[in-house]
mmCIF file of C-alpha atoms in Angstrom:
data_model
loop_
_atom_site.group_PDB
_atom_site.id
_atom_site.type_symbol
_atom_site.label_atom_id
_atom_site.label_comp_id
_atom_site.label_asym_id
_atom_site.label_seq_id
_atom_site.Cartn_x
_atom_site.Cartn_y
_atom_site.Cartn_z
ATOM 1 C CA UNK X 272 16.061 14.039 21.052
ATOM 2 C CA UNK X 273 17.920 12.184 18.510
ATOM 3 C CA UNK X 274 18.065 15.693 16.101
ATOM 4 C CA UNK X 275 20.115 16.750 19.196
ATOM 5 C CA UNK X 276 23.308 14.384 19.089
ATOM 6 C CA UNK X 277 24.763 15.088 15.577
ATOM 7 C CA UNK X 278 22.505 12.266 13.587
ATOM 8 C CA UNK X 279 21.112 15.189 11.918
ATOM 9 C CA UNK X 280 23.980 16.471 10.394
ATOM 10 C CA UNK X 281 25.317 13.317 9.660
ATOM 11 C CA UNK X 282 22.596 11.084 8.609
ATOM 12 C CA UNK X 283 22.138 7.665 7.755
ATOM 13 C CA UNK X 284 23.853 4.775 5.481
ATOM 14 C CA UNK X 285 21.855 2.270 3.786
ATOM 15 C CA UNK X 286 23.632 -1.060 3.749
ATOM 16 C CA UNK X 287 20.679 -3.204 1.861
ATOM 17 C CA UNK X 288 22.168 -4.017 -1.029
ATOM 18 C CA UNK X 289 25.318 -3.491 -0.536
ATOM 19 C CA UNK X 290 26.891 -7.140 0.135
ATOM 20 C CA UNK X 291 25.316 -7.843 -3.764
ATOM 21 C CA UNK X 292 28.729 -6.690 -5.680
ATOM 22 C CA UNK X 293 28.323 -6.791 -8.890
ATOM 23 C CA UNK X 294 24.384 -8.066 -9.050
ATOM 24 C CA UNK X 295 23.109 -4.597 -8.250
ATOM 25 C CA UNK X 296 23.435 -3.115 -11.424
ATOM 26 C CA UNK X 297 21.253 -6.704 -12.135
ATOM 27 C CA UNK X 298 18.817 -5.798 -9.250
ATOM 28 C CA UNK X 299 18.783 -2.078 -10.556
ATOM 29 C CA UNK X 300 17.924 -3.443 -13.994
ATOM 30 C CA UNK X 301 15.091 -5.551 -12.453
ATOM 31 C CA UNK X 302 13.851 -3.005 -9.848
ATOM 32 C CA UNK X 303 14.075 -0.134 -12.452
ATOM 33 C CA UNK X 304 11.950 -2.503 -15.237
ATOM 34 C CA UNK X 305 9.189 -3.459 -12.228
ATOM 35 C CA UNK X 306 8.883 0.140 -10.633
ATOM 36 C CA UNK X 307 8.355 1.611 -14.840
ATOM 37 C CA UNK X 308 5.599 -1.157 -15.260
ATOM 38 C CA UNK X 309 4.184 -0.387 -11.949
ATOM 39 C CA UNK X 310 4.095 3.873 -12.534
ATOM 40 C CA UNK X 311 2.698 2.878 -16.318
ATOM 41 C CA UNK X 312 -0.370 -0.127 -14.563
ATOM 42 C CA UNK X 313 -1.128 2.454 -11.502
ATOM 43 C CA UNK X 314 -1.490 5.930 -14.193
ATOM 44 C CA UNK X 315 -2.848 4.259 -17.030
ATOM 45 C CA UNK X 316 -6.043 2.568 -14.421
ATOM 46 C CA UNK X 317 -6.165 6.045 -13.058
ATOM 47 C CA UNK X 318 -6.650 7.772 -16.772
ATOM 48 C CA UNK X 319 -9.087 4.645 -17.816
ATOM 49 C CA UNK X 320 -11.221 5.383 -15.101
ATOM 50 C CA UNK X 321 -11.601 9.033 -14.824
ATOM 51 C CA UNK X 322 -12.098 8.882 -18.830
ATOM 52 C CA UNK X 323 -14.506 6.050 -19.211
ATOM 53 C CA UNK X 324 -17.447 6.790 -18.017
ATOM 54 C CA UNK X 325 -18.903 3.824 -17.240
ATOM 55 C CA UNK X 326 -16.113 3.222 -14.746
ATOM 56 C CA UNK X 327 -17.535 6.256 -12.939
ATOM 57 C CA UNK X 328 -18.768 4.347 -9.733
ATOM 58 C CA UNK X 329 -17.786 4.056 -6.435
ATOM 59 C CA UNK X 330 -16.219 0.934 -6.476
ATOM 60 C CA UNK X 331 -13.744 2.149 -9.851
ATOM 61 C CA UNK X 332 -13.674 5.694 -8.058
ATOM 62 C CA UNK X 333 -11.506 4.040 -4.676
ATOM 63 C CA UNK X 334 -9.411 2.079 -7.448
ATOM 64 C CA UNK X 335 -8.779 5.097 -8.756
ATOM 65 C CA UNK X 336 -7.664 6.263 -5.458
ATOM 66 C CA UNK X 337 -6.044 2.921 -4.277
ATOM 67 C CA UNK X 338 -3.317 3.432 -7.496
ATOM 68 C CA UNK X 339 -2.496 6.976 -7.081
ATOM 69 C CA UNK X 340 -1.860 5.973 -3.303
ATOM 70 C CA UNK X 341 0.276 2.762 -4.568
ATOM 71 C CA UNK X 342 1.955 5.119 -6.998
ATOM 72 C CA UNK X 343 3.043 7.767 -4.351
ATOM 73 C CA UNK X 344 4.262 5.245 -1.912
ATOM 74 C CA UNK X 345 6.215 3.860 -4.525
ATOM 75 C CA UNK X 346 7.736 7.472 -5.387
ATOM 76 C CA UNK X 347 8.884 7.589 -2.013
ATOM 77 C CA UNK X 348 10.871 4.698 -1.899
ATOM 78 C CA UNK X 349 11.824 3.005 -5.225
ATOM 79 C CA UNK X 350 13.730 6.278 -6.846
ATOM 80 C CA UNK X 351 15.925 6.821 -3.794
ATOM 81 C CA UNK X 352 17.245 2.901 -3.654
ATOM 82 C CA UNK X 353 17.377 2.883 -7.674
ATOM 83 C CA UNK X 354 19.875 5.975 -6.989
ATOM 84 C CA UNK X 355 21.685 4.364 -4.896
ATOM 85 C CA UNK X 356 21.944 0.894 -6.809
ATOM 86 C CA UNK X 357 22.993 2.940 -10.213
ATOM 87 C CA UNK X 358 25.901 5.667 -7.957
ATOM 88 C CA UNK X 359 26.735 3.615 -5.252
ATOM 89 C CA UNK X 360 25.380 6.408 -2.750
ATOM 90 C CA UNK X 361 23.470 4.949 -0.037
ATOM 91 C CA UNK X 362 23.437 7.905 2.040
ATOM 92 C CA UNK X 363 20.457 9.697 3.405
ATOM 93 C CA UNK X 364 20.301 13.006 5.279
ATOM 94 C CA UNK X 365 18.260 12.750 8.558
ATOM 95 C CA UNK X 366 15.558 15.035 7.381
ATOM 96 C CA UNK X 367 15.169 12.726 3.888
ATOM 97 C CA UNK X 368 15.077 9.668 6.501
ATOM 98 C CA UNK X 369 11.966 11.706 8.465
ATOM 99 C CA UNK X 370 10.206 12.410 5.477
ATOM 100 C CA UNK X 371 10.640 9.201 3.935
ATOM 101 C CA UNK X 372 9.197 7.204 6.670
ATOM 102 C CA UNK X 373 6.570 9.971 7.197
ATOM 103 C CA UNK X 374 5.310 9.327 3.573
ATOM 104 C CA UNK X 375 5.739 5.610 3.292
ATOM 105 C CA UNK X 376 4.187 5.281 6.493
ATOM 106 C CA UNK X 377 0.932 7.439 5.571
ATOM 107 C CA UNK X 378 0.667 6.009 1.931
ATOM 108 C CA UNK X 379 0.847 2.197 3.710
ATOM 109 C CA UNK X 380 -2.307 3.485 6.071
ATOM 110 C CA UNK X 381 -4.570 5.202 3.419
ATOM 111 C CA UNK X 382 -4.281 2.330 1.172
ATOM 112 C CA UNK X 383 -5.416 0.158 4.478
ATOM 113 C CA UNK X 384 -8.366 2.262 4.796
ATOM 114 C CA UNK X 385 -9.137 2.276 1.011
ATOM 115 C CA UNK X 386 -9.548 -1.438 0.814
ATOM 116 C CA UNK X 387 -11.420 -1.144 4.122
ATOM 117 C CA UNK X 388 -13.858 1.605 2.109
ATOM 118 C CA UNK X 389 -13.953 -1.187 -1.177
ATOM 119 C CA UNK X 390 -14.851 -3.773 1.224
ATOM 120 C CA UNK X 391 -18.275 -1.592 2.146
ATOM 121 C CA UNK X 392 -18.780 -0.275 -1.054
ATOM 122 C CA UNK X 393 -18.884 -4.110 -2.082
ATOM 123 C CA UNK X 394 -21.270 -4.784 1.231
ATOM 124 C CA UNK X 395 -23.679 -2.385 0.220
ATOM 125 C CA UNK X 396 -23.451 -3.380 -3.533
ATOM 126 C CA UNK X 397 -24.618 -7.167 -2.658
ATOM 127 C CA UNK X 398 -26.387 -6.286 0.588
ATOM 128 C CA UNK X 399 -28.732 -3.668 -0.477
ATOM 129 C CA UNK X 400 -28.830 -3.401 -4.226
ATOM 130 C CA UNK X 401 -31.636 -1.057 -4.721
ATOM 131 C CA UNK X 402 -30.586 1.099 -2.420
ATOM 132 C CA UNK X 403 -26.659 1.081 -3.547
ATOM 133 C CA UNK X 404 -26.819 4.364 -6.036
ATOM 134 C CA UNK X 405 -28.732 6.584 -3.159
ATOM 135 C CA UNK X 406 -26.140 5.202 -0.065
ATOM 136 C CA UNK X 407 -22.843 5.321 -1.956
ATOM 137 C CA UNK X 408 -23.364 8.821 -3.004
ATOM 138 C CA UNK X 409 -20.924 11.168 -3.767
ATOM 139 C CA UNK X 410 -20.548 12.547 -0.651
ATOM 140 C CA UNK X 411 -20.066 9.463 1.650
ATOM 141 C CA UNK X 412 -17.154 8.486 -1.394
ATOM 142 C CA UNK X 413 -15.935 11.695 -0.627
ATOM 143 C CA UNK X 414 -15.649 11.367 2.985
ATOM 144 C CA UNK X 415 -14.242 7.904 2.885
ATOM 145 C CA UNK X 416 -11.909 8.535 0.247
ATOM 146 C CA UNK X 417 -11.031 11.634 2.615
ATOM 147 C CA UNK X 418 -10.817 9.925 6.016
ATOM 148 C CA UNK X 419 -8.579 7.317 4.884
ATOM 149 C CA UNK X 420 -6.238 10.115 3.923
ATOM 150 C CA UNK X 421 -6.779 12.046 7.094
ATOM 151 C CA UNK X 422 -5.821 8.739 9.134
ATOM 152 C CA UNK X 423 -2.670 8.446 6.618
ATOM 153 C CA UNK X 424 -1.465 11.447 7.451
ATOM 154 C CA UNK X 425 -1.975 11.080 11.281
ATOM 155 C CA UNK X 426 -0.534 7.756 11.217
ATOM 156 C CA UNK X 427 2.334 8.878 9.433
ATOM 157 C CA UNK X 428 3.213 11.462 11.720
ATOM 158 C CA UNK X 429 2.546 9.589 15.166
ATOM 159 C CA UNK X 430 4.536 6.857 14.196
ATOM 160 C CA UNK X 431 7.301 9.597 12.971
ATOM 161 C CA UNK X 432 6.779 11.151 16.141
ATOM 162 C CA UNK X 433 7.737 8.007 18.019
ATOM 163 C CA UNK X 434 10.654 6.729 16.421
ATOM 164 C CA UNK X 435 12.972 10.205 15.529
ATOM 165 C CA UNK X 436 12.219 11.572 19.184
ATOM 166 C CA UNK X 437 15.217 9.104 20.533
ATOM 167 C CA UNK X 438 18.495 9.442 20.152
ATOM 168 C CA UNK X 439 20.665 7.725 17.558
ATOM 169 C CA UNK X 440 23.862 7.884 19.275
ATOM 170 C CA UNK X 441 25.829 4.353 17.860
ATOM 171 C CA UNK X 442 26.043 3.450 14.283
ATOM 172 C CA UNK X 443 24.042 5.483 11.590
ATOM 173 C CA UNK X 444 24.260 2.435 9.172
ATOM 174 C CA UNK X 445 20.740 1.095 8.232
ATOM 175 C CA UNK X 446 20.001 -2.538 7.480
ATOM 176 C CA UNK X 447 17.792 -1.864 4.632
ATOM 177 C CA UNK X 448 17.037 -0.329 1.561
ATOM 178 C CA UNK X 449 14.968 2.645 3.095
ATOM 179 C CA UNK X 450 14.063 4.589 6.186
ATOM 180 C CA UNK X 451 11.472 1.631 7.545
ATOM 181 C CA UNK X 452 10.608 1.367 10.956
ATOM 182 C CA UNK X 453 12.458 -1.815 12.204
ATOM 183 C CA UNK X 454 15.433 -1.025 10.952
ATOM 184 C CA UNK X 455 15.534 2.477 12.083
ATOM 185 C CA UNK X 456 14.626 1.875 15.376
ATOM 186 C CA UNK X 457 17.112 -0.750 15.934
ATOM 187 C CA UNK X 458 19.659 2.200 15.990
ATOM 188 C CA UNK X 459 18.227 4.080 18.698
ATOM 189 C CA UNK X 460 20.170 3.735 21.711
ATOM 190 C CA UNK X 461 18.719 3.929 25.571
ATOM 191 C CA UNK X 462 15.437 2.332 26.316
ATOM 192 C CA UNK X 463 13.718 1.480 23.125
ATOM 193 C CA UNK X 464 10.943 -0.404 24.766
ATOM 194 C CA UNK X 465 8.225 2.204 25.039
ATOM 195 C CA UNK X 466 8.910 3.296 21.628
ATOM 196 C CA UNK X 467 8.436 -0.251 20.488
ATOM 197 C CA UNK X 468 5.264 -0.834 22.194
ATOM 198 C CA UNK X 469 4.234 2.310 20.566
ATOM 199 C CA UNK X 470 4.786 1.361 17.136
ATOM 200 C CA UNK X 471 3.100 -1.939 18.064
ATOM 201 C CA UNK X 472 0.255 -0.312 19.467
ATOM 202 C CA UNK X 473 -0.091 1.982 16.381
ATOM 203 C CA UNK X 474 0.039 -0.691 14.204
ATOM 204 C CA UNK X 475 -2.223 -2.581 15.519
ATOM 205 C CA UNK X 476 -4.401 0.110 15.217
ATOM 206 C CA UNK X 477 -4.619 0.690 11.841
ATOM 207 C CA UNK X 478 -4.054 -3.015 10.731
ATOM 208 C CA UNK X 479 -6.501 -4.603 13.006
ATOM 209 C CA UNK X 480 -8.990 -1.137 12.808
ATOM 210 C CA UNK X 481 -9.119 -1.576 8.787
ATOM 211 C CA UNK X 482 -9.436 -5.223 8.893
ATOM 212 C CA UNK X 483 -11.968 -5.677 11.046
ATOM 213 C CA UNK X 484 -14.053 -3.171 8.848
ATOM 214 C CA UNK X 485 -13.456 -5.444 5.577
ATOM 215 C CA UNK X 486 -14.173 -8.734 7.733
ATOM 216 C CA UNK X 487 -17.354 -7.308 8.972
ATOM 217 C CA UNK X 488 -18.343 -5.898 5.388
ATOM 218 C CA UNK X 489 -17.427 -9.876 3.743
ATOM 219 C CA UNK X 490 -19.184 -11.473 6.846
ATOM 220 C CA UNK X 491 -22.316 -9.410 5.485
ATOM 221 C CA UNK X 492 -21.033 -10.249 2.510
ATOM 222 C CA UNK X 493 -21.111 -14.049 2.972
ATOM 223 C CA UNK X 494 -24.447 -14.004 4.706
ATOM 224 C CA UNK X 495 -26.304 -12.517 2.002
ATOM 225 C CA UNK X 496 -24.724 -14.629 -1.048
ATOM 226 C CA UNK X 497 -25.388 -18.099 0.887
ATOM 227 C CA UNK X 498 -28.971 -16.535 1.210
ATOM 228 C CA UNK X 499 -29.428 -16.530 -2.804
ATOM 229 C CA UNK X 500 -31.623 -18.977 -4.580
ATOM 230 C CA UNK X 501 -29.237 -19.349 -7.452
ATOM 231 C CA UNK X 502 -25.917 -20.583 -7.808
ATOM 232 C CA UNK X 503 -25.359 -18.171 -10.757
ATOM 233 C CA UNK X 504 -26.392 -15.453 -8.757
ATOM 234 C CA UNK X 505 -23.995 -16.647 -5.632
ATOM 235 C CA UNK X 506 -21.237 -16.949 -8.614
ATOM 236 C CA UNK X 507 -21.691 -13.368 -10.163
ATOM 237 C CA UNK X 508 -21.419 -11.973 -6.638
ATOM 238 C CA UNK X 509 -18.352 -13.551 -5.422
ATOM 239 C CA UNK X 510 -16.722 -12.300 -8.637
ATOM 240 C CA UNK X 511 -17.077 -9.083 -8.295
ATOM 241 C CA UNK X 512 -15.596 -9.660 -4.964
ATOM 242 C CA UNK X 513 -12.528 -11.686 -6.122
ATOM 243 C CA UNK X 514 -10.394 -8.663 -7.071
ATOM 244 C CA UNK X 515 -10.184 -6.819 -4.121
ATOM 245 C CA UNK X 516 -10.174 -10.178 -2.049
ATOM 246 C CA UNK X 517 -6.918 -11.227 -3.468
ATOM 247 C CA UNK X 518 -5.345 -7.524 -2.813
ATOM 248 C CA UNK X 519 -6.519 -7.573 0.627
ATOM 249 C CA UNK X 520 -4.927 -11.423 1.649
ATOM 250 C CA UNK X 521 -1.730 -9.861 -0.199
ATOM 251 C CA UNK X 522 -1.329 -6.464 1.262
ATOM 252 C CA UNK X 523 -2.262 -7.412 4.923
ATOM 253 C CA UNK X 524 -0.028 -10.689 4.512
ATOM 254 C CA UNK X 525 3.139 -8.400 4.299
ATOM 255 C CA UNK X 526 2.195 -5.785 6.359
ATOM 256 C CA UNK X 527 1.330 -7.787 9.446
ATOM 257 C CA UNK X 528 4.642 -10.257 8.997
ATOM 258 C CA UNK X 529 6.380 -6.984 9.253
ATOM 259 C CA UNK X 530 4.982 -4.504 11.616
ATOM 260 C CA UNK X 531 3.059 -7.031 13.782
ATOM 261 C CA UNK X 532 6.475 -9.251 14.971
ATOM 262 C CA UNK X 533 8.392 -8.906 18.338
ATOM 263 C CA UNK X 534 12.155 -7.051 17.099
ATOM 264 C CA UNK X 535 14.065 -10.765 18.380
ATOM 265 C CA UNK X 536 12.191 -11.741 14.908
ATOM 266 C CA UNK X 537 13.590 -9.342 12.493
ATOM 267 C CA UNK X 538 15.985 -10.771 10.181
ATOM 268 C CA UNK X 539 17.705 -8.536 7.443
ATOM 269 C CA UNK X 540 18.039 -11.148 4.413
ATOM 270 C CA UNK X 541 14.210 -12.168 4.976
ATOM 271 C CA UNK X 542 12.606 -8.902 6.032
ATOM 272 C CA UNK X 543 14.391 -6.975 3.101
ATOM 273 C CA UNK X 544 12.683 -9.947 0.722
ATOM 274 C CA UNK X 545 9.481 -8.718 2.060
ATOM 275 C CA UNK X 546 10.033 -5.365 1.836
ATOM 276 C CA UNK X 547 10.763 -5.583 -1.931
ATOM 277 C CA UNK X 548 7.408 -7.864 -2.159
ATOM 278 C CA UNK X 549 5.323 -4.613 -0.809
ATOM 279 C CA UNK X 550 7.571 -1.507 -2.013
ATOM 280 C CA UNK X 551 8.087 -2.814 -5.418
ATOM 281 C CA UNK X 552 5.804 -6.201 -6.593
ATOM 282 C CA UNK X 553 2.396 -5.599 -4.229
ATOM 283 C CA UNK X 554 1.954 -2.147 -6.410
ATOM 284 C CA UNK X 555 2.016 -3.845 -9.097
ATOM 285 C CA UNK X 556 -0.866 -6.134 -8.138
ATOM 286 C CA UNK X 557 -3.551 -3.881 -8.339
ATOM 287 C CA UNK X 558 -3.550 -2.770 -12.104
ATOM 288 C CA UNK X 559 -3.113 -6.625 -12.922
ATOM 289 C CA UNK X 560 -5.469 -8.267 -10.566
ATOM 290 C CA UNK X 561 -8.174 -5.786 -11.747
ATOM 291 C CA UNK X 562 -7.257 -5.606 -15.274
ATOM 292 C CA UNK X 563 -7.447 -9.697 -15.344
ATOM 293 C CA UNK X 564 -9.937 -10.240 -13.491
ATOM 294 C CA UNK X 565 -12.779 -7.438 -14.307
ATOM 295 C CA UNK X 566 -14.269 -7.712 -17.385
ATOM 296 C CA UNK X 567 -15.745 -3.898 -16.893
ATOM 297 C CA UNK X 568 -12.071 -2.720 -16.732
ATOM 298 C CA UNK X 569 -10.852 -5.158 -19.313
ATOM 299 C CA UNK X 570 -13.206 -3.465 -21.597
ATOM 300 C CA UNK X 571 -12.380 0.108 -20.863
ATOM 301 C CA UNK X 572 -8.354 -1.067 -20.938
ATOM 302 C CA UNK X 573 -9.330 -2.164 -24.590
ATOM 303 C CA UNK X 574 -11.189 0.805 -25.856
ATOM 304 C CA UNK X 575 -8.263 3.161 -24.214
ATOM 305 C CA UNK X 576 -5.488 0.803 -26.543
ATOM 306 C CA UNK X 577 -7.464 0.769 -29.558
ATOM 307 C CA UNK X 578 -7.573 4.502 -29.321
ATOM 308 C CA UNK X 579 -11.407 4.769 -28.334
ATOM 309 C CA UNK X 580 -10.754 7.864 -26.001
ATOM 310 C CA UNK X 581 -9.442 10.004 -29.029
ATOM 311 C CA UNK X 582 -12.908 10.527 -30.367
ATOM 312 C CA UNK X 583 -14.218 11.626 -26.732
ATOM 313 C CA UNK X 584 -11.975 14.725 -26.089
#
């Protein structure tokens, strides 16, 4: 057990940044500017929503959802390497590496599963109109929004699992900004292959599991729009599909470069480009793909900034 062989008491050493000199109090400027704007776009969707009440649907209920997911992965991450950029302390007990990657880990999953849960509530929305309001009840949001917390949290922790039951007996020094998966396993000494197959094996699960649920729901989707008399009609439906389209080619772009790659692949420069893309910018997308590109949320954005919510308390 790696817990077993002193890593525990000495930790780890993140080495990310650290051949930037004198441009990480530039990158801590940057990072610190995108991660405020992020927390501010993720909580101020969250308030819109739960205080307009014309956003109360299912589709604006998983948004909802989606941000304060986005917004707790990001608390995870982005505080400890602004720390770090600001002090110059990259270290990281062993028990703040666990927890890290357990968090990061089950935030990344549940916000797979949320899109996956959009991508019906979308399905149903086109596919069976009339029927929308009595299938996409409270309950079944409920449940979904539920289950793709559950399978966070067991993702999370099986992958966890996996990766801090080896020993870490050579260099504690981590190639990266945070306690990822790659990088940490790459320290593990013995036979890493089963471990690595693992990880593999568990992402493919989740990845492939989620996706395959929003390519079935858009296949649907498709089918029923080319069926439409009208091109206005075929028009109105892909936009309300656009959104959550673009979020999905995004988030499952990074996370499948990254998790779904043999380890002779990894490279630190690149990967740790990447990583920034979906710890720090790909949070960022939801508040302003949504907020430009749905008129429903433009309007409730508007009435919350002129001050329309004041009269309603």
């Amino acid at each position: 057990m790696g817990m077993a062989n002193g890593t525990s008491g000495t930790g780890f050493v993140f080495l990310g940044f650290s051949s930037f000199g004198e441009l990480q109090a530039l990158l801590f400027v940057l990072f610190l500017t995108l991660y405020l704007v992020t927390l501010a776009s993720n909580i101020f969707i969250i308030v819109v929503i739960r205080l307009d009440s014309h956003l109360h649907t299912p589709m604006y209920l998983f948004l909802s959802f989606l941000s304060f997911s986005e917004t707790c992965y990001t608390l995870g991450i982005v505080p400890r390497m602004l720390l770090g950029l600001v002090s110059g302390s990259q270290a990281i007990s062993f028990t703040g590496c666990v927890a890290q990657m357990f968090f990061s880990a089950s935030w990344a999953c549940a916000d797979c599963f949320l899109l996956a849960a959009m991508g019906f509530d979308r399905y149903v929305a086109i596919c069976a109109p009339l029927h929308y309001s009595s299938r996409m009840g409270p309950g079944l949001c409920a449940q979904l929004v539920g289950s793709s917390f559950l399978a966070g949290i067991l993702f999370g922790l099986s992958l966890t699992l996996v990766i801090f039951r080896l020993p870490f007996c050579g260099s504690h020094a981590i190639q990266h900004f945070f306690c990822d998966t790659p990088p940490v396993l790459s320290l593990a000494c013995g036979d890493t292959g089963p471990s690595e197959l693992a990880v593999l094996l568990l992402s493919l699960l989740v990845l492939l599991a989620s996706f395959l649920l929003i390519a079935i729901s858009y296949a649907c989707i498709l089918a029923a729009v080319l069926r439409m008399p009208s091109v206005e009609g075929r028009k109105k439906a892909f936009s309300t599909c656009a959104s959550h389209l673009t979020v999905v080619i995004v988030h499952y772009g990074c996370a499948s470069f990254m998790y779904l790659r043999p380890r002779a692949s990894y490279s630190l420069e690149r990967d740790q480009l990447i990583a920034v893309t979906y710890t720090v910018v790909t949070p960022l997308l939801n508040p302003i793909v949504y907020s430009l590109r749905n008129r429903a949320v433009q309007g409730a954005l508007r009435t919350a900034l002129r001050g329309g919510f004041l009269g309603k308390g």
